[in-house]
Coordinates of N, CA and C in Angstrom, one line a residue:
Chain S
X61 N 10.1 -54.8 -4.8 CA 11.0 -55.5 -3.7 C 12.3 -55.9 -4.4
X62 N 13.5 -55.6 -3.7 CA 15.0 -56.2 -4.3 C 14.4 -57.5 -4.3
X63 N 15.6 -57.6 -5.2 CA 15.8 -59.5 -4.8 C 17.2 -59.8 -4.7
X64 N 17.8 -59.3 -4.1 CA 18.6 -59.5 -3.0 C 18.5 -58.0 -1.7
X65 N 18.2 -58.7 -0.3 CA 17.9 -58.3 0.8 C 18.6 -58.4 1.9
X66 N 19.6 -57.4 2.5 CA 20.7 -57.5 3.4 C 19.9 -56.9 4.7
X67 N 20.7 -57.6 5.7 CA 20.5 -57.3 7.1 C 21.6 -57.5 7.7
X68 N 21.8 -56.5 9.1 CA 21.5 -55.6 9.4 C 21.3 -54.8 8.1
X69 N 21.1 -52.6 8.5 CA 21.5 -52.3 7.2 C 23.1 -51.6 7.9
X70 N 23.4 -51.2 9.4 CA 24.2 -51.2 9.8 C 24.2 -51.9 10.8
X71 N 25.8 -51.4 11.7 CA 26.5 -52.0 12.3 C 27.4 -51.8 12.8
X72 N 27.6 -51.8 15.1 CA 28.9 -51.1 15.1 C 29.1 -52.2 16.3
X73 N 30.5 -53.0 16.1 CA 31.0 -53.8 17.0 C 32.2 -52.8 17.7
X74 N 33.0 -53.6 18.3 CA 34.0 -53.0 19.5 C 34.9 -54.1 18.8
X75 N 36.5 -53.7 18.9 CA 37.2 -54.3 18.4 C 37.3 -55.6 18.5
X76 N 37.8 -56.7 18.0 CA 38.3 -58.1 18.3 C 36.6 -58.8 18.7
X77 N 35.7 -58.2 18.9 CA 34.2 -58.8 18.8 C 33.9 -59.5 17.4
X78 N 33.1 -60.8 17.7 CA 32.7 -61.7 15.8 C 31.1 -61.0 15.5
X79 N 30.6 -61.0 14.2 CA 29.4 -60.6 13.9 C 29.0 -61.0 12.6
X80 N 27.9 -61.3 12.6 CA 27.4 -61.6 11.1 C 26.4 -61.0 10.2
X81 N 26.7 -61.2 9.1 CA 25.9 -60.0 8.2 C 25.1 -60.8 7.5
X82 N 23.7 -60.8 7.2 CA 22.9 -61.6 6.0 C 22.3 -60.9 5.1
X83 N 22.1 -62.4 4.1 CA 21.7 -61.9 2.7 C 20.6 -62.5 2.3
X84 N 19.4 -62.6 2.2 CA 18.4 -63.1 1.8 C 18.2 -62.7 0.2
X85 N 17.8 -63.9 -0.9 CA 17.4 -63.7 -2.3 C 16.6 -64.3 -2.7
X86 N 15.9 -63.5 -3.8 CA 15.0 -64.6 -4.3 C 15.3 -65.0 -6.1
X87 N 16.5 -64.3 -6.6 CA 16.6 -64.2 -7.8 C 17.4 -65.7 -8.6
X88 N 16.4 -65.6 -9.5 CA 16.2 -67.1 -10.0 C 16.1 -67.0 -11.7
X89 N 17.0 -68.0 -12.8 CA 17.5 -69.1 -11.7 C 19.4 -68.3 -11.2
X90 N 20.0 -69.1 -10.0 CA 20.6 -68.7 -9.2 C 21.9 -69.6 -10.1
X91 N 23.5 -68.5 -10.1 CA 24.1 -68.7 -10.8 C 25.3 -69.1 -9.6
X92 N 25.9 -67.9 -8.8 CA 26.3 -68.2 -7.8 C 26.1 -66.5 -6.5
X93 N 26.6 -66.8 -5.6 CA 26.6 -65.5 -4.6 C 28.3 -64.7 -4.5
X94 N 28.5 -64.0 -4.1 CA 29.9 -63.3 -4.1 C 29.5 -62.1 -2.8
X95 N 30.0 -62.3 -1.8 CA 30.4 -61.1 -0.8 C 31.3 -59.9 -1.5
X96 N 31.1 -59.0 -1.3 CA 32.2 -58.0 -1.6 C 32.1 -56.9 -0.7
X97 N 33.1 -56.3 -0.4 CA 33.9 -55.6 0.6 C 33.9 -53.8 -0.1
X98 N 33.7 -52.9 0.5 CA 33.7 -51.9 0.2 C 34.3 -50.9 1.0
X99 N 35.3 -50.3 0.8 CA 36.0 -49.2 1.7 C 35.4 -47.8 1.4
X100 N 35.4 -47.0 2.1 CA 34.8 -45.6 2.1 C 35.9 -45.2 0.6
X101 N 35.1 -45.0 -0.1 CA 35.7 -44.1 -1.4 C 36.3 -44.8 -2.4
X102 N 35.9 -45.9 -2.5 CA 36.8 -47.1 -3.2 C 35.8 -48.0 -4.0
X103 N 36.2 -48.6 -5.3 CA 35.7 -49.8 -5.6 C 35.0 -51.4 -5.1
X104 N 34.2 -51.6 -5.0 CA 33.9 -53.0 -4.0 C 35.0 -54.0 -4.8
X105 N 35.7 -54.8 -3.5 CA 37.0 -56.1 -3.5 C 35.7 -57.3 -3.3
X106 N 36.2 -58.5 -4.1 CA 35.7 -59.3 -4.2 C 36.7 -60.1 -3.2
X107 N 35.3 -60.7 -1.5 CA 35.8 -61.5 -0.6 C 36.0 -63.0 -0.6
X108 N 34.7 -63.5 -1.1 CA 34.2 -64.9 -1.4 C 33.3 -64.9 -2.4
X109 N 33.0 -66.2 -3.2 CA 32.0 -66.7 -4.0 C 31.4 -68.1 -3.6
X110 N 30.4 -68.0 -3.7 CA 29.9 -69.3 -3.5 C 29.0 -69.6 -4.1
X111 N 28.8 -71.0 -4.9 CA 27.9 -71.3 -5.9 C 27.1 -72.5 -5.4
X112 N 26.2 -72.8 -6.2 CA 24.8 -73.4 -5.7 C 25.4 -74.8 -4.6
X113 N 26.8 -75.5 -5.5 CA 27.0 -76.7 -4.2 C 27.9 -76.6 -3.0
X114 N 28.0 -75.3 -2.9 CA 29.0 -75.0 -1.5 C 27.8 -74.6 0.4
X115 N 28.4 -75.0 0.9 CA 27.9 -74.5 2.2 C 28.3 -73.2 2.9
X116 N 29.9 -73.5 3.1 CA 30.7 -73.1 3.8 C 31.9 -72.6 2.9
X117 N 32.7 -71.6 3.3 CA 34.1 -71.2 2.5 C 34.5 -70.1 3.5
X118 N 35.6 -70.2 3.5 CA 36.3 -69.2 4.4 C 37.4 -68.7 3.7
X119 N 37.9 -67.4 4.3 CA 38.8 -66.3 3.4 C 39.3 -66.0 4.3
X120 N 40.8 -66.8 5.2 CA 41.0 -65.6 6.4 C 40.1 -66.1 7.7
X121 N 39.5 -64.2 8.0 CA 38.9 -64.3 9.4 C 37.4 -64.5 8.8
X122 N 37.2 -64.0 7.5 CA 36.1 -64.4 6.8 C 35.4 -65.7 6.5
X123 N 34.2 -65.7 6.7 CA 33.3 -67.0 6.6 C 32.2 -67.0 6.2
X124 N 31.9 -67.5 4.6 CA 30.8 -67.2 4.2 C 29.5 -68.9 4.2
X125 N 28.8 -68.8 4.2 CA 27.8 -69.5 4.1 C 27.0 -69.7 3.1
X126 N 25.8 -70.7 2.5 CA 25.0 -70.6 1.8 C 24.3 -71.5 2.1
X127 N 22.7 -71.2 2.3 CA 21.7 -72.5 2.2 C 20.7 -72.1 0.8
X128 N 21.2 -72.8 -0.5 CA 20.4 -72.9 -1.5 C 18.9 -73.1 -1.6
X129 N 18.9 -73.7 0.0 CA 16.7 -74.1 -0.3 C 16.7 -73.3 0.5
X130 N 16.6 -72.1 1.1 CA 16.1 -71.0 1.9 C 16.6 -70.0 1.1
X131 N 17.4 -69.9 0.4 CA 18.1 -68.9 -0.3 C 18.9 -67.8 0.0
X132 N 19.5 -68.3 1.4 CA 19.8 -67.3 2.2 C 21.7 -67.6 2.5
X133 N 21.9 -66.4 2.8 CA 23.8 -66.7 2.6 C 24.5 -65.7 4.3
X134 N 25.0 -66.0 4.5 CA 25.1 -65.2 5.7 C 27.0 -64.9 5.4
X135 N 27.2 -64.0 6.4 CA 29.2 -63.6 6.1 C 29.6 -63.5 7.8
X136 N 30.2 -64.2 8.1 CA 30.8 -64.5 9.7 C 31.8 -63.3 9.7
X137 N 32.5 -62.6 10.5 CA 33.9 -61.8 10.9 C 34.1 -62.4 12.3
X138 N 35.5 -62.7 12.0 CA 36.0 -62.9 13.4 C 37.1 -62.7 13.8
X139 N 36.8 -62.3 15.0 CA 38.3 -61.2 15.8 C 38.1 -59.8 15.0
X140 N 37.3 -59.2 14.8 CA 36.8 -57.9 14.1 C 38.1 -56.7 13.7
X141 N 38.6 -56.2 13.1 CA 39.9 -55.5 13.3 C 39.2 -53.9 12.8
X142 N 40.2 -52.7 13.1 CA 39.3 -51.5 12.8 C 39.4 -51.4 11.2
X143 N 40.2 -52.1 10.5 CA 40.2 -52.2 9.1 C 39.1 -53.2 8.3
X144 N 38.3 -53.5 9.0 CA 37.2 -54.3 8.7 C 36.1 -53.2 8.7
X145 N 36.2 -52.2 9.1 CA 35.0 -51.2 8.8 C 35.3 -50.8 7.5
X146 N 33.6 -51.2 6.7 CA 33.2 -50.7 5.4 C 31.9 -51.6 4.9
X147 N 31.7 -51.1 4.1 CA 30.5 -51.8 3.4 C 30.7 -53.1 3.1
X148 N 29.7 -53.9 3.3 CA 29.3 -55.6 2.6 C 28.4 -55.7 1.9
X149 N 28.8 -55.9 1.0 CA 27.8 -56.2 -0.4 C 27.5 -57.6 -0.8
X150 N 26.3 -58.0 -1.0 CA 25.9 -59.3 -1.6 C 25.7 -59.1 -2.8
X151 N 26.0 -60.2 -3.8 CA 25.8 -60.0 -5.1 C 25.9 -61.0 -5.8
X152 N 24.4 -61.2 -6.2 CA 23.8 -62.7 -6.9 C 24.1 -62.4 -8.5
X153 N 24.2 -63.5 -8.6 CA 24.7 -64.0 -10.3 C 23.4 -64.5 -11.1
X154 N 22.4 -64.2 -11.7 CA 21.7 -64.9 -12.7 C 22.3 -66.0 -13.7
X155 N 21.7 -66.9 -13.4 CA 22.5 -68.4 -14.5 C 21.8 -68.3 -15.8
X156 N 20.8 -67.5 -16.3 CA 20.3 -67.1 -17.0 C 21.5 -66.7 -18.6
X157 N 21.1 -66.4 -19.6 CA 22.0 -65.3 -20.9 C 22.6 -64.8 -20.4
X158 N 21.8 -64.0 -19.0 CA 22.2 -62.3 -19.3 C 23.5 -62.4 -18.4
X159 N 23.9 -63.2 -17.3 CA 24.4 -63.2 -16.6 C 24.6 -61.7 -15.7
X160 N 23.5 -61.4 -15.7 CA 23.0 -60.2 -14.8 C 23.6 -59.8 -13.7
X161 N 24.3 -59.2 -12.6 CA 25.0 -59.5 -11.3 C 23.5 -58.4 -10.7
X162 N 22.5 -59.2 -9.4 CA 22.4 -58.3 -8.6 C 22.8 -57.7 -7.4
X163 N 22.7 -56.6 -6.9 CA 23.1 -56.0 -5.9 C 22.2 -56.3 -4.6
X164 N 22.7 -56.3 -3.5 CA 21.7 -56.2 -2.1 C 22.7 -54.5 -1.6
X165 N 21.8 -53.9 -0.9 CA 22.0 -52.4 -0.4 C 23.5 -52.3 0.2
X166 N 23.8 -53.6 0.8 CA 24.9 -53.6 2.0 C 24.8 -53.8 3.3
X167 N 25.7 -53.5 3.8 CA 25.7 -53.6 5.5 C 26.7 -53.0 5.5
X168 N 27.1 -51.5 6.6 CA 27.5 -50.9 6.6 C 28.0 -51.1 8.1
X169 N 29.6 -51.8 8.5 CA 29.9 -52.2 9.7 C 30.7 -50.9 9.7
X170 N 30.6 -50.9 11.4 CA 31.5 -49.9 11.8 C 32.4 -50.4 12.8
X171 N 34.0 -51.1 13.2 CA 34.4 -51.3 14.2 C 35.2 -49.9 14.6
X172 N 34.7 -50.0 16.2 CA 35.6 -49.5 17.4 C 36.2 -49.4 18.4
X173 N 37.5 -49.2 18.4 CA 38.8 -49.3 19.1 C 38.3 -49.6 20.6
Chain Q
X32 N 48.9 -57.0 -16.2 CA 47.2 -57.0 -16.4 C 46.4 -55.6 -15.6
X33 N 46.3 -54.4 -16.1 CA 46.3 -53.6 -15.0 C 44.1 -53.9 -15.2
X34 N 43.8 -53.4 -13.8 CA 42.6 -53.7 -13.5 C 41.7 -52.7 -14.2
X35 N 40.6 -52.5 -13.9 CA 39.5 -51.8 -14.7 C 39.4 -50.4 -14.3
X36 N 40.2 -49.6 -15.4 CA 40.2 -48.4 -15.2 C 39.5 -47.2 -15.4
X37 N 38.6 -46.2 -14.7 CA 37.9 -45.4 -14.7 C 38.5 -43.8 -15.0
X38 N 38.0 -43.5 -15.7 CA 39.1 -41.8 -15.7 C 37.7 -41.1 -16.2
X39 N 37.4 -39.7 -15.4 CA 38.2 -39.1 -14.9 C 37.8 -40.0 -13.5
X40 N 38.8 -39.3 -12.3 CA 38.1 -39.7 -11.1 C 37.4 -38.9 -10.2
X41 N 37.4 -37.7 -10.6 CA 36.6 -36.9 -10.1 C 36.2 -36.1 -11.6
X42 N 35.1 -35.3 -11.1 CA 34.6 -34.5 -12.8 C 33.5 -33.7 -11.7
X43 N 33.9 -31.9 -12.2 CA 32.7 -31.2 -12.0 C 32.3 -30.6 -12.9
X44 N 31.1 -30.6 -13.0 CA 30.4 -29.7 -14.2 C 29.1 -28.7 -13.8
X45 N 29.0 -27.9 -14.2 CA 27.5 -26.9 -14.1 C 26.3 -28.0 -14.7
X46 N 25.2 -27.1 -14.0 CA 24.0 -27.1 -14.4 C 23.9 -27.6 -16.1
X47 N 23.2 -28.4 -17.0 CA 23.5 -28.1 -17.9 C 24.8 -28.5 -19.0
X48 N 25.4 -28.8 -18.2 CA 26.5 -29.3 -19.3 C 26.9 -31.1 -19.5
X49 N 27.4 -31.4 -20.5 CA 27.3 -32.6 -19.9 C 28.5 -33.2 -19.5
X50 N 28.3 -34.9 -19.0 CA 29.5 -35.5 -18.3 C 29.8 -36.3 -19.2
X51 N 31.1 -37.0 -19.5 CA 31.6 -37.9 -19.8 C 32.2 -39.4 -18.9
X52 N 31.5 -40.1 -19.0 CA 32.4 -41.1 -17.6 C 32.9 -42.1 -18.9
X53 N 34.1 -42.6 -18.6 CA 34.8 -43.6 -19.2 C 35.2 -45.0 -18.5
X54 N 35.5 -46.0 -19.0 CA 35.6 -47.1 -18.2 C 36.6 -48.1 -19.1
X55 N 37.7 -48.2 -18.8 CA 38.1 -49.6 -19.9 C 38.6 -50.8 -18.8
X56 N 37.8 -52.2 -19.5 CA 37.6 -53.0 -18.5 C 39.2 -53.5 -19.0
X57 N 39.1 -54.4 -18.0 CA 40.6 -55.6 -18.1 C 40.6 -56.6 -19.4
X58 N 41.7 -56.9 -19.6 CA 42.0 -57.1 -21.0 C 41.1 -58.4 -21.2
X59 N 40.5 -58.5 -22.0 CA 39.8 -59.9 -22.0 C 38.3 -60.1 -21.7
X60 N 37.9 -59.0 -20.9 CA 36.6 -58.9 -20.5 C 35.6 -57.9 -21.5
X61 N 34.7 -59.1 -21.9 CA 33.7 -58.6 -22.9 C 32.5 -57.9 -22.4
X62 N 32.2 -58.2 -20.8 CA 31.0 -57.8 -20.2 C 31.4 -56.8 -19.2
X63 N 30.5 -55.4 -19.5 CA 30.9 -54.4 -18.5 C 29.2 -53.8 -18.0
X64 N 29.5 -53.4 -16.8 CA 28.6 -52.8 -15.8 C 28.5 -51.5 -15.0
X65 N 27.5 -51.0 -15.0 CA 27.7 -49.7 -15.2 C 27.0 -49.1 -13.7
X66 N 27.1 -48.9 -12.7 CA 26.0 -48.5 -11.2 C 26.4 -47.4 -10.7
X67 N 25.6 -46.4 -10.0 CA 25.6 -45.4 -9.3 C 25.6 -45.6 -7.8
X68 N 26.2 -45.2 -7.4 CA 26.2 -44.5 -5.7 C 26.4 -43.5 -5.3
X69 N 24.6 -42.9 -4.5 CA 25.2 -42.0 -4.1 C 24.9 -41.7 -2.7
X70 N 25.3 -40.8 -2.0 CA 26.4 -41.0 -0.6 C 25.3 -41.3 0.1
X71 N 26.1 -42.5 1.2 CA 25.4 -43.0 2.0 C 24.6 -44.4 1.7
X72 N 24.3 -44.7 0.0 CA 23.7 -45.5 0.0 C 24.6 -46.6 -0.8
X73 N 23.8 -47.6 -1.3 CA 24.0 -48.9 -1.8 C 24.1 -48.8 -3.8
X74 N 24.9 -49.7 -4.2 CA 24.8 -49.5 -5.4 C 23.7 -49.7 -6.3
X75 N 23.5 -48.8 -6.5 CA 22.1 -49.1 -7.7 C 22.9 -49.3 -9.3
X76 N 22.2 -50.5 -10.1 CA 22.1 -51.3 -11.4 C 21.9 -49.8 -11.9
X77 N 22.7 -49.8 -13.2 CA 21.9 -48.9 -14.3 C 22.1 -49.6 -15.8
X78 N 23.0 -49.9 -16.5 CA 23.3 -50.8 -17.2 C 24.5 -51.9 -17.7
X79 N 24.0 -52.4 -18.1 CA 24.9 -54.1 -18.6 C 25.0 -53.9 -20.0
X80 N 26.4 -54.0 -20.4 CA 26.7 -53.9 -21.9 C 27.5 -55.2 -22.3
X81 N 27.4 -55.5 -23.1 CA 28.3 -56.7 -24.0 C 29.0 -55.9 -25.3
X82 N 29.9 -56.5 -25.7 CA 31.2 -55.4 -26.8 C 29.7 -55.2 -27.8
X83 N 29.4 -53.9 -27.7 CA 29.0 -53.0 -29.2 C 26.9 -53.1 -28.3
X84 N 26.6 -54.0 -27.9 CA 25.5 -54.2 -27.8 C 25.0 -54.0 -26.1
X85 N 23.5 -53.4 -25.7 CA 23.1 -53.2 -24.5 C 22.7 -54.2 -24.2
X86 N 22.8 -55.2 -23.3 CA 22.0 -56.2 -22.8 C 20.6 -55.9 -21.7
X87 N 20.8 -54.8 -21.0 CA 20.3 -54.9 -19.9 C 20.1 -52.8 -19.6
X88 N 19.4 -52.6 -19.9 CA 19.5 -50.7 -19.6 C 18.2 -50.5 -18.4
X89 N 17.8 -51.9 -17.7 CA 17.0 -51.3 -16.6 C 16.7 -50.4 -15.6
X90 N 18.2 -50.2 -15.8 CA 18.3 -49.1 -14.4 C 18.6 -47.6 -14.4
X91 N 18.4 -47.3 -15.9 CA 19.3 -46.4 -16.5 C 18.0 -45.0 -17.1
X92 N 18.0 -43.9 -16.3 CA 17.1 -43.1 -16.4 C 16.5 -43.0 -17.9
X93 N 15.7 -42.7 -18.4 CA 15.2 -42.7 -19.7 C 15.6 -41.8 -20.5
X94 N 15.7 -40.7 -20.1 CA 16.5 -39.4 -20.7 C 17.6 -38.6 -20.2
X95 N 18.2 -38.1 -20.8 CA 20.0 -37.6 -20.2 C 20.6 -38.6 -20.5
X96 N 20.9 -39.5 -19.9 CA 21.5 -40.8 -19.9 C 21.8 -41.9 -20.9
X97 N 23.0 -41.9 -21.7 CA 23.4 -43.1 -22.8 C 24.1 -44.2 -21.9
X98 N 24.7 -45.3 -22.6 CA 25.9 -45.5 -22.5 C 26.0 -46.7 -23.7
X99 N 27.9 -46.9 -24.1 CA 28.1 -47.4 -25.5 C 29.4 -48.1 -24.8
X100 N 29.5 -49.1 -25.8 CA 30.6 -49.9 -25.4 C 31.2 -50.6 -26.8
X101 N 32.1 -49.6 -27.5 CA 32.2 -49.9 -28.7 C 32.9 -51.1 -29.4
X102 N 33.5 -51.5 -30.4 CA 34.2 -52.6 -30.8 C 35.4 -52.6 -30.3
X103 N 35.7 -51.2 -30.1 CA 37.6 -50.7 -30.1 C 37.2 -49.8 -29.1
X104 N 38.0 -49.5 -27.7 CA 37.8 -48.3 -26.6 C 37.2 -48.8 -25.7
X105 N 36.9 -47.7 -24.8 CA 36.6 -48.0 -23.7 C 35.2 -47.7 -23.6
X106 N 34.2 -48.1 -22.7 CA 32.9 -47.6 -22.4 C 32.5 -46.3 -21.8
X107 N 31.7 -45.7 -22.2 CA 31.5 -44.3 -21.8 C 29.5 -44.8 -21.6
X108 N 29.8 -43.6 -20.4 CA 28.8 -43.6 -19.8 C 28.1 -41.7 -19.9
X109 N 27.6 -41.7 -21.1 CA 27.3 -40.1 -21.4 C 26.2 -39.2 -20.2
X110 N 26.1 -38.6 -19.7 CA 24.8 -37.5 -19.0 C 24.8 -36.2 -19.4
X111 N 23.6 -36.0 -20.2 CA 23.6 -34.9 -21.1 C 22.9 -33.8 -20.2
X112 N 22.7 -32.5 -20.0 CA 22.2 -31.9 -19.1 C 22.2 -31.9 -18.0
X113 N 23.3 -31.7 -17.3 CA 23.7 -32.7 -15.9 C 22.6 -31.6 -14.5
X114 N 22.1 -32.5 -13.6 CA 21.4 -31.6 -12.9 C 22.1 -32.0 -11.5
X115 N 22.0 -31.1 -10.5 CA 22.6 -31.8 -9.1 C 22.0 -33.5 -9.2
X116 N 21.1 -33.5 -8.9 CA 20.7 -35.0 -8.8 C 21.4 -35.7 -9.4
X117 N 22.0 -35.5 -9.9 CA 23.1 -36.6 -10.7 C 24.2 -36.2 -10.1
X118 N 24.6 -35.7 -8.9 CA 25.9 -35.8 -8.2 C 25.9 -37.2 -7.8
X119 N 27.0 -38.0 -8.0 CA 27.2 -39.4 -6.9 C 28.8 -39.6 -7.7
X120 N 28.7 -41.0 -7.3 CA 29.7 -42.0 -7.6 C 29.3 -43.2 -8.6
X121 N 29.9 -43.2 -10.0 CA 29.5 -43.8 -10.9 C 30.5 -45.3 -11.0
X122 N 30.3 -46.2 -10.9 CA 31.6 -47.4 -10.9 C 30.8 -48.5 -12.0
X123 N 32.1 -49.0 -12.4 CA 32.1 -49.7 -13.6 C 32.7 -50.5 -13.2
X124 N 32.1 -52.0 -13.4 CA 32.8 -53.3 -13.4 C 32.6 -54.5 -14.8
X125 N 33.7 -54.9 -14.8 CA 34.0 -55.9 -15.9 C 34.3 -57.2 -16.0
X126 N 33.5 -58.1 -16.8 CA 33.9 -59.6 -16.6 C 34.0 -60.6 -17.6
X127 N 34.7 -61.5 -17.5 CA 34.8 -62.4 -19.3 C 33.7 -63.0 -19.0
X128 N 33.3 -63.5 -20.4 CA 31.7 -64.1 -20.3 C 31.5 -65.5 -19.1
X129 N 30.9 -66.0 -18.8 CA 30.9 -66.8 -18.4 C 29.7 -67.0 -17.1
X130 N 29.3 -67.7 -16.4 CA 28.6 -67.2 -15.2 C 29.7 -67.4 -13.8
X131 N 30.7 -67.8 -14.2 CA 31.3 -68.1 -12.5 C 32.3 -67.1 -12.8
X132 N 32.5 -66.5 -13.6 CA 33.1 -65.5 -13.5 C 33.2 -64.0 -12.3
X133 N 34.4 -63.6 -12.4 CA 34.4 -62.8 -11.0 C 34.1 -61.2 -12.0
X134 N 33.1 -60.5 -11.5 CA 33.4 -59.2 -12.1 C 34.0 -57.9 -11.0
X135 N 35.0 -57.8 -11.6 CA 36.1 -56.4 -11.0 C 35.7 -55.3 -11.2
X136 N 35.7 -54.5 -10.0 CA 35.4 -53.2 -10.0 C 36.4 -52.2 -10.3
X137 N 36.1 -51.1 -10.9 CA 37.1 -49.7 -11.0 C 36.8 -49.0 -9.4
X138 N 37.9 -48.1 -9.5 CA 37.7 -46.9 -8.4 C 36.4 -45.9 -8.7
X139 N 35.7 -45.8 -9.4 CA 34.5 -45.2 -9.6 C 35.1 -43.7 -10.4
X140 N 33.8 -43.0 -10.8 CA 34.0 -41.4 -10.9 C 33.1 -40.8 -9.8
X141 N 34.0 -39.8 -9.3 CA 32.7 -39.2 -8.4 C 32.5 -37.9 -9.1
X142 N 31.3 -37.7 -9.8 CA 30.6 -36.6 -10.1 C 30.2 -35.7 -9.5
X143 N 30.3 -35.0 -9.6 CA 29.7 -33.3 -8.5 C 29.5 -32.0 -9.3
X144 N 28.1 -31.7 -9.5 CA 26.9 -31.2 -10.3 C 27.2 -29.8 -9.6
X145 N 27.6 -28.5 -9.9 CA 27.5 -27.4 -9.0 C 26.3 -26.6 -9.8

């Protein structure tokens, strides 16, 4: 089983519509979380981070969350734009030596016009 | 400060021959990362290097497959015998030690095995 788990695994809104993407983990111990952004053909952009004493942080139309005792992180969009279609990656930090980064699969949004 | 560069950016090779992927992280960054994607999916872990030493090779097939990250240069990601199944998108990201540190991604190599 991952231990980081994204939901949806896709996604297709209609323009200027909000939607949220989640991330469930269980990887321990927990260093911080980072959303990242992935365009068709491109390197993942790093959107937000959020570490064990944050809740809330916003980037923009972007809004990330974190509840540390459920372990669960969610990513808000709002007012959806067609440049908002691409992959969303979760990606947990091990506080561990190794400083390990894991991956969740993504969420593959699609907006349309 | 240019960002984490990957070359080549595309690379085909036959059956059989091998690949070369290269990676030089940003200046200052001792920790590099090494994952595959291929189309349609999500990035899969293959390995975690620190300058000269493997920390982490869990994800990294047991045969064909090196990678080095020397004192001086950039990291190379070797695949000896390349077979289609090793067609994808290889990306390498890089980060100074630390845990709150942000690790940066390259534009990847995309590999294509004919």
């Amino acid at each position: 089983k991952n231990q980081v788990e994204q939901s949806p695994q896709s996604l297709i809104i209609l323009e200027g519509k909000n939607c949220t993407l989640q991330c469930n983990y269980t990887v321990s111990p927990f260093s911080n979380l980072r959303w990242y952004k992935q365009d068709t053909g491109r390197g993942p952009v790093s959107l937000t981070i959020m570490t064990f004493s944050e809740n809330t942080k916003s980037n923009g139309r972007y809004t990330a969350t974190l509840d540390a005792d459920t372990k669960q992180s969610s990513l808000h969009i709002t007012a959806s734009q067609l440049s908002d279609s691409a992959s969303y990656i979760c990606v947990v930090r091990k506080a561990d030596s190794s400083y390990k980064l894991i991956f969740g699969s993504g969420t593959r949004l699609l907006v349309r016009p | 400060n240019a960002g984490v560069m990957q070359n080549p950016r595309h690379l085909v090779r036959r059956r059989g021959q091998e690949a070369r992927l290269r990676c030089s992280p940003m200046k200052g960054h001792s920790h590099v990362y090494w994952y595959r994607q291929l189309p349609e999916e999500g990035l899969k872990f293959m390995v975690y290097l620190q300058k000269e030493n493997i920390i982490d090779e869990s994800g990294m097939p047991k045969e064909r497959f090196s990678a080095e990250f020397p004192k001086e240069g950039p990291s190379i990601l070797r695949i000896q015998q390349v077979v289609r199944g090793d067609s994808a998108a290889y990306f390498c990201a890089s980060s100074p030690t630390g845990a709150q540190t942000e690790a940066f991604f390259g534009q990847g190599t995309r590999l294509t095995v004919v």
